[in-house]
mmCIF file of C-alpha atoms and ligand atoms in Angstrom:
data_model
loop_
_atom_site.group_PDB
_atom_site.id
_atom_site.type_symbol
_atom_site.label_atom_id
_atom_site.label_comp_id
_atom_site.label_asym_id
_atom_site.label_seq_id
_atom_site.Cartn_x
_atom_site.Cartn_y
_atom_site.Cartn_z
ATOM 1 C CA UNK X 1 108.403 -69.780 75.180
ATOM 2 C CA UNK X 2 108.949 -66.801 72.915
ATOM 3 C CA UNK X 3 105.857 -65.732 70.562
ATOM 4 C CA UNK X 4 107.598 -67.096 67.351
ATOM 5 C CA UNK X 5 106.890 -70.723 69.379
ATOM 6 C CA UNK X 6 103.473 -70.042 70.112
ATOM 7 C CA UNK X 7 102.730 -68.715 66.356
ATOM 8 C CA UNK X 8 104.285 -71.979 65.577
ATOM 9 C CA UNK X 9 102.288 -74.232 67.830
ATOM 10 C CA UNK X 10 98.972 -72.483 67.046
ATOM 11 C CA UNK X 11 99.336 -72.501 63.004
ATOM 12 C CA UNK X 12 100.432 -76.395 63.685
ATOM 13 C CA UNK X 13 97.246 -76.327 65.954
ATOM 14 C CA UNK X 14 94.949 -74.797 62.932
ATOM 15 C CA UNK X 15 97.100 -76.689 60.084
ATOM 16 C CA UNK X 16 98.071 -79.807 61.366
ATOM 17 C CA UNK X 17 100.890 -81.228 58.796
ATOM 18 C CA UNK X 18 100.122 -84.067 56.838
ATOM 19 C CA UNK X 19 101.772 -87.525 57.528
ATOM 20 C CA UNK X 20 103.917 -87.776 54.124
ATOM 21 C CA UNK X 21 102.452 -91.769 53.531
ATOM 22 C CA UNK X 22 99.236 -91.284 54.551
ATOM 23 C CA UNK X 23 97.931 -87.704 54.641
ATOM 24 C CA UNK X 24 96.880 -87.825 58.627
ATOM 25 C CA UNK X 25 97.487 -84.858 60.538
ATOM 26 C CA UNK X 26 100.865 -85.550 62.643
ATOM 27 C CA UNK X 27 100.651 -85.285 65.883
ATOM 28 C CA UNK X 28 102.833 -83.380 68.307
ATOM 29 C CA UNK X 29 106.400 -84.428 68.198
ATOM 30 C CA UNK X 30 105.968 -87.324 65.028
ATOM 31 C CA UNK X 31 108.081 -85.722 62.347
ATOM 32 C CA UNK X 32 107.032 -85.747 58.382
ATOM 33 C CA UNK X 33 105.816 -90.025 58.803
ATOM 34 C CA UNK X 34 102.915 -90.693 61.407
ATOM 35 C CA UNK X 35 104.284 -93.508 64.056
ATOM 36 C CA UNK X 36 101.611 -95.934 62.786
ATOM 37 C CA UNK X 37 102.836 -95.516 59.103
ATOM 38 C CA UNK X 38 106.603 -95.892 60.263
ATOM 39 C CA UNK X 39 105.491 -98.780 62.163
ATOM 40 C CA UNK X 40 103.357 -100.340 59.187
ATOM 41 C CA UNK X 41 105.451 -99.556 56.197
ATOM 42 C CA UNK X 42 106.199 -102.799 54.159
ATOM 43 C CA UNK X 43 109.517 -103.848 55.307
ATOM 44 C CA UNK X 44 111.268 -106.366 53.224
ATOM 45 C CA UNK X 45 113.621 -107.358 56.208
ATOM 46 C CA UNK X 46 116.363 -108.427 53.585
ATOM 47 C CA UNK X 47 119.092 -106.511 55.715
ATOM 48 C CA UNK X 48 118.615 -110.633 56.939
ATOM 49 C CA UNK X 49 118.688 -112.503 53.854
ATOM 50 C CA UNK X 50 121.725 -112.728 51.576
ATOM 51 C CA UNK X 51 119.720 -114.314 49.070
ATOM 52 C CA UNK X 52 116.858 -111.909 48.971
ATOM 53 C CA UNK X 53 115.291 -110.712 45.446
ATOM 54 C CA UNK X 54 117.424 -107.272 45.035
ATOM 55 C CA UNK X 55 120.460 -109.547 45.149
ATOM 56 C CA UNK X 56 119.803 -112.226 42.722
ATOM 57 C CA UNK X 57 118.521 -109.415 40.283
ATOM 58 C CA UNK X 58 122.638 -108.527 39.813
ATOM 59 C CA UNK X 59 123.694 -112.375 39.738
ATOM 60 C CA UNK X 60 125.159 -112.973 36.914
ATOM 61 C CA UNK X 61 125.606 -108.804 35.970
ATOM 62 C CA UNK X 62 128.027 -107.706 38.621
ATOM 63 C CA UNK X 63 129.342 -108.587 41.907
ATOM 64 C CA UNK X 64 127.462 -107.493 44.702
ATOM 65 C CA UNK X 65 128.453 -108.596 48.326
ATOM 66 C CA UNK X 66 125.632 -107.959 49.221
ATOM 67 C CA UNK X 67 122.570 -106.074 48.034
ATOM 68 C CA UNK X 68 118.891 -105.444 49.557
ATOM 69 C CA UNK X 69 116.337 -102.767 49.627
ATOM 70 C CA UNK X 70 114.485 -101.479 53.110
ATOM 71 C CA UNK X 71 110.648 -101.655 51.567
ATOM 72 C CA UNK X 72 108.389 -103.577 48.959
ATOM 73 C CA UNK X 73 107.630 -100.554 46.298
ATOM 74 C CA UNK X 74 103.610 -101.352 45.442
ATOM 75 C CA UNK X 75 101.903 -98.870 42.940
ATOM 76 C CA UNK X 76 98.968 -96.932 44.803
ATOM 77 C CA UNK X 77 100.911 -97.530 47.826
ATOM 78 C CA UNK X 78 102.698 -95.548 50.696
ATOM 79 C CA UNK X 79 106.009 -96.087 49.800
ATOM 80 C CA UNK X 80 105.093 -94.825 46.013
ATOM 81 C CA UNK X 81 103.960 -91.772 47.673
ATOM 82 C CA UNK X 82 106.973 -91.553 49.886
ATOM 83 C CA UNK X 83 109.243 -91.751 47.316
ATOM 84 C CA UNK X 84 107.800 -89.619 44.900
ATOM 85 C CA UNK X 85 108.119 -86.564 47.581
ATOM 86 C CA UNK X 86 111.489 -87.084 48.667
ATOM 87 C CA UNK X 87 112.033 -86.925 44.865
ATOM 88 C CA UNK X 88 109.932 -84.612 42.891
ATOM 89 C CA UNK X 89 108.017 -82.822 46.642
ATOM 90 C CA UNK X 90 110.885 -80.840 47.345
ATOM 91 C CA UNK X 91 111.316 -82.613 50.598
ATOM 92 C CA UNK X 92 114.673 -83.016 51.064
ATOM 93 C CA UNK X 93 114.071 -83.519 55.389
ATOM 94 C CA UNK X 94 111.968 -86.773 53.923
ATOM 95 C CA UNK X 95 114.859 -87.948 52.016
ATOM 96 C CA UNK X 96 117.150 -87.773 55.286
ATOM 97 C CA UNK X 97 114.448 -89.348 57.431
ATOM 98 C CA UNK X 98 114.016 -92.567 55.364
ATOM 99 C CA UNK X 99 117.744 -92.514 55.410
ATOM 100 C CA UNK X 100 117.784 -92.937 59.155
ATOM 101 C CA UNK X 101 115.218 -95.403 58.844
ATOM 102 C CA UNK X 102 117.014 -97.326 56.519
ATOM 103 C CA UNK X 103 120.552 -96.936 58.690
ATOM 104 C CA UNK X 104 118.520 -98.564 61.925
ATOM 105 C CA UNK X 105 117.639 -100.942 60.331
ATOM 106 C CA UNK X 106 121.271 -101.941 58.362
ATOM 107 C CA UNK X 107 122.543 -101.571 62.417
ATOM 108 C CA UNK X 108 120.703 -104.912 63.065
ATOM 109 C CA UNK X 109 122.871 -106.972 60.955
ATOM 110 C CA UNK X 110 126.442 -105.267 61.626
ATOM 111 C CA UNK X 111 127.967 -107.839 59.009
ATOM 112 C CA UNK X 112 126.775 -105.372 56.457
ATOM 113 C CA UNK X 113 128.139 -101.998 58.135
ATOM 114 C CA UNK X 114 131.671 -103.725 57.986
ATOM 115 C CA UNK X 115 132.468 -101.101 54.745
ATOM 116 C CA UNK X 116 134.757 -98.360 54.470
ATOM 117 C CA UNK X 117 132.497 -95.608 53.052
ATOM 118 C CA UNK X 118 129.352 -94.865 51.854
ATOM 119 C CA UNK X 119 128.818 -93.758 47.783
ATOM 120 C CA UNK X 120 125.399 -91.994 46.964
ATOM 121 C CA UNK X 121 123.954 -92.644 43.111
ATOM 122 C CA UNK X 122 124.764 -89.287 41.781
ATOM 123 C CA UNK X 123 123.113 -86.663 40.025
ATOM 124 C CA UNK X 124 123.861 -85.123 36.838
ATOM 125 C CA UNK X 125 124.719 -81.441 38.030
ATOM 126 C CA UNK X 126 122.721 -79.866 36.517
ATOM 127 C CA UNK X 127 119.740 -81.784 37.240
ATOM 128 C CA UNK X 128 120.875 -81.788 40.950
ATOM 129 C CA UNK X 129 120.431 -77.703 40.961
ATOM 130 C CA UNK X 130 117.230 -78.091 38.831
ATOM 131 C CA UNK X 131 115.915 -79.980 41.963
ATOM 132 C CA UNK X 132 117.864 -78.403 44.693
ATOM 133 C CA UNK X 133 119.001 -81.960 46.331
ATOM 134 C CA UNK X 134 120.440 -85.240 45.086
ATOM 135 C CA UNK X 135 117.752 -87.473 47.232
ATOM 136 C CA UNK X 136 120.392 -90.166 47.247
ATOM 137 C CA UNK X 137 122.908 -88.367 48.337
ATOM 138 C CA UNK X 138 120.543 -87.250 51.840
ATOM 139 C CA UNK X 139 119.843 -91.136 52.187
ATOM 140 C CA UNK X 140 123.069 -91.980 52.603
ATOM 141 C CA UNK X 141 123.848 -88.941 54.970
ATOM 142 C CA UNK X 142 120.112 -89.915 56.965
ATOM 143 C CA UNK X 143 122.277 -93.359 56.902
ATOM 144 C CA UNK X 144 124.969 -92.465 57.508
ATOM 145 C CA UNK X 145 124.274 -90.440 60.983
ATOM 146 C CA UNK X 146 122.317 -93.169 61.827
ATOM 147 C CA UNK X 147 125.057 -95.488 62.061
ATOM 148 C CA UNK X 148 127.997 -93.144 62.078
ATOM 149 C CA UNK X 149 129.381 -94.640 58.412
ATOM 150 C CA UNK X 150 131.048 -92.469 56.449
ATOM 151 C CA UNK X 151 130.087 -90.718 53.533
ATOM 152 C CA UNK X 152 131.960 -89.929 50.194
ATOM 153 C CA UNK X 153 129.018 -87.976 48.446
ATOM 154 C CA UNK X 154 132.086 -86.598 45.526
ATOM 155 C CA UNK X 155 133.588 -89.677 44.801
ATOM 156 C CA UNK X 156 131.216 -90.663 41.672
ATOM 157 C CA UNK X 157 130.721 -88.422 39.314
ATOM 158 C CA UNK X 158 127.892 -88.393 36.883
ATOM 159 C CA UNK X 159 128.840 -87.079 33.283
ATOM 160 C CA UNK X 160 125.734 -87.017 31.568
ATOM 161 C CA UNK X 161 122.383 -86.639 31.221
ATOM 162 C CA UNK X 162 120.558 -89.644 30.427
ATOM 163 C CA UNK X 163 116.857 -89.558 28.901
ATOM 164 C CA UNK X 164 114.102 -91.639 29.034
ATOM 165 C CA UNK X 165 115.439 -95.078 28.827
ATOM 166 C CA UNK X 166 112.129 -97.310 28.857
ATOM 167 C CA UNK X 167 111.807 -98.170 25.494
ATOM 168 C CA UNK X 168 114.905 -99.574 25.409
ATOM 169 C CA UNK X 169 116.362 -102.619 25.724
ATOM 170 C CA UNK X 170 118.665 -103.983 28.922
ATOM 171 C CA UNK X 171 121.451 -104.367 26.838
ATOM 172 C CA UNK X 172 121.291 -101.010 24.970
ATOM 173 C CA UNK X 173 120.496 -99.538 28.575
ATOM 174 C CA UNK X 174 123.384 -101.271 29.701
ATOM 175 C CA UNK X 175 125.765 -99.851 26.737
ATOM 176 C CA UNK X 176 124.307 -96.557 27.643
ATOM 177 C CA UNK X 177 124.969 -96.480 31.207
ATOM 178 C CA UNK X 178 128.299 -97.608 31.172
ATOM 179 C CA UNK X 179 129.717 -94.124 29.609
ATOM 180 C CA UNK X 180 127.552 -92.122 32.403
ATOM 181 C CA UNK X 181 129.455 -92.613 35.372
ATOM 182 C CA UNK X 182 133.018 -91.612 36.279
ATOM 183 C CA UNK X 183 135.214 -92.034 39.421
ATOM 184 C CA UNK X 184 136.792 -88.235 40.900
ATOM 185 C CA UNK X 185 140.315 -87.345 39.703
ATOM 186 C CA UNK X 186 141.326 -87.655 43.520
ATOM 187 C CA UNK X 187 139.073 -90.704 44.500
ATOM 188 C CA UNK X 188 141.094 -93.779 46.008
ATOM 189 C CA UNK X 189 139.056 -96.895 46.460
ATOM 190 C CA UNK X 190 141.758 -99.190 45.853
ATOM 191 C CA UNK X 191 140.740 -101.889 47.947
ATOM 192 C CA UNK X 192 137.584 -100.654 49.479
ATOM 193 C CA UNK X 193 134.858 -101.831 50.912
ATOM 194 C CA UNK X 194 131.684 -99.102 49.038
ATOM 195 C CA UNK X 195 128.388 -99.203 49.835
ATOM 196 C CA UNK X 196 125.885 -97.715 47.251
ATOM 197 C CA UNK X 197 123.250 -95.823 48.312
ATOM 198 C CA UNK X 198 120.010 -95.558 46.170
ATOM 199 C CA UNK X 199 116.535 -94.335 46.337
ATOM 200 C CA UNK X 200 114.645 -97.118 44.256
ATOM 201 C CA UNK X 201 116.154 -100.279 42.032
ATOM 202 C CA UNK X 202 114.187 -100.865 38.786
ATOM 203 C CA UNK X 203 115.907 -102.283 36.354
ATOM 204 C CA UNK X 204 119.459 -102.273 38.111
ATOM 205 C CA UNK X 205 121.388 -100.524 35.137
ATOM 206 C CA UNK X 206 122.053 -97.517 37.388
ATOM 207 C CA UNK X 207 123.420 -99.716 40.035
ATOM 208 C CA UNK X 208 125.399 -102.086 38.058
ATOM 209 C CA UNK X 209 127.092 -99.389 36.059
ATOM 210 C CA UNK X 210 128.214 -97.603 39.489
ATOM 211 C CA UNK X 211 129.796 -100.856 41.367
ATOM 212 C CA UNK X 212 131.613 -101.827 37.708
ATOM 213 C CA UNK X 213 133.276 -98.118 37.405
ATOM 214 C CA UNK X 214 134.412 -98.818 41.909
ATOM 215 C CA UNK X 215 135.266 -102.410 40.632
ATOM 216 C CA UNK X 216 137.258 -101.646 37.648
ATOM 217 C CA UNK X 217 139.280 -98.489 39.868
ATOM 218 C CA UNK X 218 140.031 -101.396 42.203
ATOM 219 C CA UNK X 219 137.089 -101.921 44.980
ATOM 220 C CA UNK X 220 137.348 -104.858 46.911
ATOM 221 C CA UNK X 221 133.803 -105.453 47.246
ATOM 222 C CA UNK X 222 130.678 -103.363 46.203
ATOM 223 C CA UNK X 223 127.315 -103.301 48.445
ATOM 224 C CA UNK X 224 123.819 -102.036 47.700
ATOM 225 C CA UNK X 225 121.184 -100.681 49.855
ATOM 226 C CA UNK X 226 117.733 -98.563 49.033
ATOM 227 C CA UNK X 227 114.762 -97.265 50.098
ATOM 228 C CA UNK X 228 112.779 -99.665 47.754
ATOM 229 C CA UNK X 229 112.683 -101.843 45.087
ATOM 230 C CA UNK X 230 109.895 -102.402 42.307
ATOM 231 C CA UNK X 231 108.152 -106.124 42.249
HETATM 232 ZN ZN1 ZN S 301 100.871 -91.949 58.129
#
């Protein structure tokens, strides 16, 4: 063991680091999530339920083969606290974590990893460098080693910057979002199988402005999967 290691043992020793969800110290070999919060998070097990409550929120907006979300979102809660360090915590390793959490669990219904590649929401630019990290974009590549799919993180493009979009209304939103997103001058999806990744549905408009822009270049089908979604 060389003395960087045992520096590195001891400061863990003196300043254990916090579980992510639940502010315990980690022990030993656990990795950002304690095993008892990976083990307890609220998993919406929709990866098994074509009908679940992500998917019927697009019926009738777009066509989604299939769409579903890995955990119940609950203010106050662990997955709220999650998400808002993988986001705003500059903790990009969490990002790629839940990813891999979210690929194991996609691997249990393989119907769902029959897709040709893998699309991450994207960031405006320069709101990307502001943060240093597109989360969704380490999601899908935390999924994507997971399960060995494979990613096309330059495919979508966003164009740009949208505000704050809660006092308006879906159909303005909708309007709105439409314009944002572009496909790549070189992007072929003519046929395609995509499955877009995301860090939390809300109101959809994100998500059904992506899969229309794939649709409309010629995607055969358009899947959904994230993190969480908002009751
Ligand atoms: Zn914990």
């Amino acid at each position: 063991m060389v003395f960087a290691d045992i520096l590195y043992d001891l400061s863990l020793l003196l300043f254990p680091e916090p579980c992510q969800a639940c502010g315990t110290s980690l022990f030993k070999g656990e990795r950002l999530i304690c095993t008892t919060c990976i083990y307890n998070l609220p998993y919406t097990d929709y990866h098994l339920d074509p009908d679940n409550r992500v998917a019927r929120q697009f019926w009738g907006r777009v066509p989604l083969r299939y769409a579903m979300a890995l955990l119940y979102f609950r203010k106050g809660g662990h997955v709220q606290a999650l998400l808002h360090r993988l986001k705003y915590g500059n903790q990009p390793e969490l990002a790629t974590l839940m990813g891999t959490l979210l690929g194991e669990r996609l691997k249990t219904n393989p119907d769902l990893l029959n897709i040709d590649f893998v699309v991450p929401i994207p960031m405006f630019k320069k709101s990307e460098r502001k943060r240093g990290y597109n989360q969704s974009r380490l999601i899908a590549t935390g999924m994507c080693t997971a399960t060995g799919a494979q990613l096309e993180d330059r495919l979508l493009l966003k164009k740009h910057q949208t505000g704050s979009q809660t006092r308006k209304s879906r159909f303005s939103r909708y309007e709105n979002m439409r314009l944002v997103f572009c496909l790549s001058a070189d992007a072929h999806v003519n046929g395609k199988h995509i499955l877009l990744i995301d860090d939390v549905v809300t109101t959809g408009a994100t998500v059904e402005a992506c899969a229309l822009v794939l649709l409309e270049a010629g995607a055969a089908t358009v899947s959904l999967a994230t993190l969480a979604f908002t009751e």
